[in-house]
Short mmCIF file of C-alpha atoms in Angstrom, two decimals:
data_model
loop_
_atom_site.label_atom_id
_atom_site.label_comp_id
_atom_site.label_asym_id
_atom_site.label_seq_id
_atom_site.Cartn_x
_atom_site.Cartn_y
_atom_site.Cartn_z
CA MET A 1 8.98 2.38 -39.32
CA LYS A 2 9.72 5.01 -36.75
CA SER A 3 6.28 4.64 -35.00
CA VAL A 4 5.81 0.89 -34.76
CA ALA A 5 7.04 1.14 -31.24
CA ASP A 6 4.68 3.51 -30.14
CA LYS A 7 1.70 2.13 -32.06
CA LEU A 8 2.40 -1.17 -30.24
CA GLY A 9 2.86 0.35 -27.08
CA MET A 10 -0.25 2.69 -27.02
CA LEU A 11 -2.19 -0.73 -28.25
CA LEU A 12 -0.73 -3.12 -25.35
CA SER A 13 -0.85 0.19 -22.85
CA GLY A 14 -4.47 0.78 -23.64
CA LEU A 15 -5.18 -3.19 -23.78
CA CYS A 16 -3.43 -3.54 -20.32
CA ALA A 17 -5.89 -0.84 -18.88
CA ILE A 18 -8.81 -2.15 -20.22
CA GLN A 19 -8.24 -5.63 -19.20
CA CYS A 20 -7.47 -4.39 -15.77
CA ALA A 21 -10.58 -2.54 -15.75
CA LEU A 22 -12.70 -5.41 -16.59
CA LEU A 23 -10.84 -8.35 -15.32
CA PRO A 24 -11.87 -7.88 -11.60
CA ILE A 25 -15.55 -7.38 -12.38
CA LEU A 26 -15.48 -10.58 -14.48
CA LEU A 27 -13.45 -12.53 -11.68
CA SER A 28 -15.68 -11.38 -8.77
CA VAL A 29 -18.89 -12.48 -10.74
CA SER A 30 -17.59 -15.91 -11.90
CA ALA A 31 -17.18 -18.53 -9.16
CA VAL A 32 -15.65 -21.03 -11.81
CA VAL A 33 -12.66 -19.14 -11.97
CA PRO A 34 -9.95 -19.93 -9.08
CA GLY A 35 -8.26 -17.03 -7.54
CA TRP A 36 -4.71 -18.19 -8.64
CA ALA A 37 -5.86 -17.81 -12.58
CA HIS A 38 -5.34 -13.84 -12.17
CA LEU A 39 -1.88 -14.52 -10.11
CA GLY A 40 1.17 -12.93 -11.92
CA HIS A 41 -0.63 -11.51 -15.06
CA GLY A 42 0.67 -8.04 -13.74
CA TRP A 43 4.30 -9.25 -14.17
CA VAL A 44 3.33 -10.36 -18.04
CA TRP A 45 1.97 -6.96 -18.58
CA LEU A 46 4.69 -5.03 -16.82
CA THR A 47 7.71 -7.08 -18.37
CA VAL A 48 5.94 -6.71 -21.93
CA ILE A 49 4.99 -3.09 -21.79
CA GLY A 50 8.50 -2.34 -20.02
CA CYS A 51 10.54 -3.64 -23.06
CA ILE A 52 8.44 -1.92 -25.71
CA ALA A 53 8.62 1.52 -23.86
CA LEU A 54 12.31 1.32 -23.30
CA TRP A 55 12.50 0.60 -27.13
CA SER A 56 10.43 3.19 -28.09
CA PHE A 57 11.30 5.99 -25.75
CA THR A 58 15.12 5.45 -26.06
CA ARG A 59 14.59 5.99 -29.67
CA GLY A 60 12.51 8.87 -29.30
CA TRP A 61 14.82 10.37 -26.53
CA LYS A 62 17.56 10.81 -29.12
CA GLN A 63 15.62 12.58 -31.52
CA HIS A 64 13.62 15.00 -29.35
CA HIS A 65 14.86 14.98 -25.82
CA ASP A 66 11.14 15.58 -24.31
CA LYS A 67 10.94 15.26 -20.39
CA GLY A 68 7.31 15.28 -20.70
CA VAL A 69 7.54 11.71 -22.45
CA ILE A 70 9.98 10.50 -19.78
CA ALA A 71 7.78 11.73 -17.10
CA LEU A 72 4.70 10.05 -18.23
CA PHE A 73 6.43 6.87 -18.85
CA VAL A 74 8.22 7.09 -15.36
CA LEU A 75 4.95 7.99 -13.44
CA GLY A 76 2.56 5.20 -15.64
CA PHE A 77 5.44 2.48 -15.16
CA LEU A 78 5.68 2.96 -11.43
CA SER A 79 1.92 3.07 -11.11
CA LEU A 80 2.18 -0.57 -12.90
CA LEU A 81 4.69 -1.78 -10.71
CA VAL A 82 3.37 -0.74 -7.65
CA ALA A 83 0.06 -2.36 -8.55
CA THR A 84 1.84 -5.52 -9.30
CA LEU A 85 3.68 -5.17 -6.20
CA LEU A 86 0.81 -4.62 -4.03
CA GLU A 87 -1.69 -6.87 -6.19
CA ASP A 88 -2.34 -9.18 -2.91
CA ARG A 89 -2.16 -6.39 -0.24
CA VAL A 90 -4.83 -4.04 -1.49
CA SER A 91 -8.54 -4.37 -2.79
CA ILE A 92 -9.26 -5.42 -5.81
CA LEU A 93 -10.68 -1.76 -6.71
CA THR A 94 -7.34 -0.05 -5.90
CA GLU A 95 -5.50 -2.61 -7.85
CA SER A 96 -7.60 -1.95 -10.80
CA ALA A 97 -7.31 1.63 -10.30
CA LEU A 98 -3.16 1.94 -10.33
CA PHE A 99 -3.27 -0.52 -13.43
CA VAL A 100 -5.83 1.64 -15.45
CA LEU A 101 -3.91 4.71 -14.50
CA GLY A 102 -0.57 3.03 -15.35
CA GLY A 103 -1.80 2.07 -18.64
CA SER A 104 -3.35 5.16 -19.43
CA LEU A 105 -0.14 7.37 -18.37
CA MET A 106 1.74 4.81 -20.75
CA VAL A 107 -0.73 5.17 -23.56
CA MET A 108 -0.39 9.34 -23.16
CA ALA A 109 3.45 8.55 -23.02
CA HIS A 110 3.74 6.85 -26.38
CA TRP A 111 1.17 9.26 -27.84
CA ARG A 112 3.55 12.09 -26.91
CA ASN A 113 6.54 10.19 -28.01
CA TYR A 114 4.87 9.19 -31.47
CA GLN A 115 3.57 13.01 -32.16
CA LEU A 116 7.39 13.95 -31.23
CA MET A 117 8.77 11.63 -33.50
CA GLN A 118 6.30 13.01 -36.32
CA CYS A 119 7.26 16.26 -35.95
CA VAL A 120 11.17 15.04 -36.21
CA VAL A 121 10.55 13.09 -39.23
CA ALA A 122 8.55 16.29 -40.77
CA GLU A 123 11.21 18.50 -39.89
CA GLU A 124 14.06 16.35 -41.60
CA LYS A 125 12.21 15.95 -44.77
CA THR A 126 11.82 19.92 -45.08
CA GLY A 127 15.51 20.19 -43.84
CA ALA A 128 14.34 22.81 -41.28
#
């Protein structure tokens, strides 16, 4: 149960990165999808990923106090936030790069948190 939040976070952050890498390509070659169809998708991802990250990382922080997890989270989330705020002001490639970077950093943060939580669980079992 301790790793559910990280596994969910890794899955959703990874899906976000993949979707943000592929969606601009699909939208650019598809004349049938209007431009407004992608409006706001960043805020949905940002909200879902942010809530799961806060759930996961606050629990992890209580166990391991690793600043690397928090640094990866902050950088990743800021990248996603910047991409969302600037989505109408930058090129689709820049927006996609920021979303992919943010999603990838979030996956790394969840992975590190997951690994550290596993170490804490192992230490608790052995009594170290």
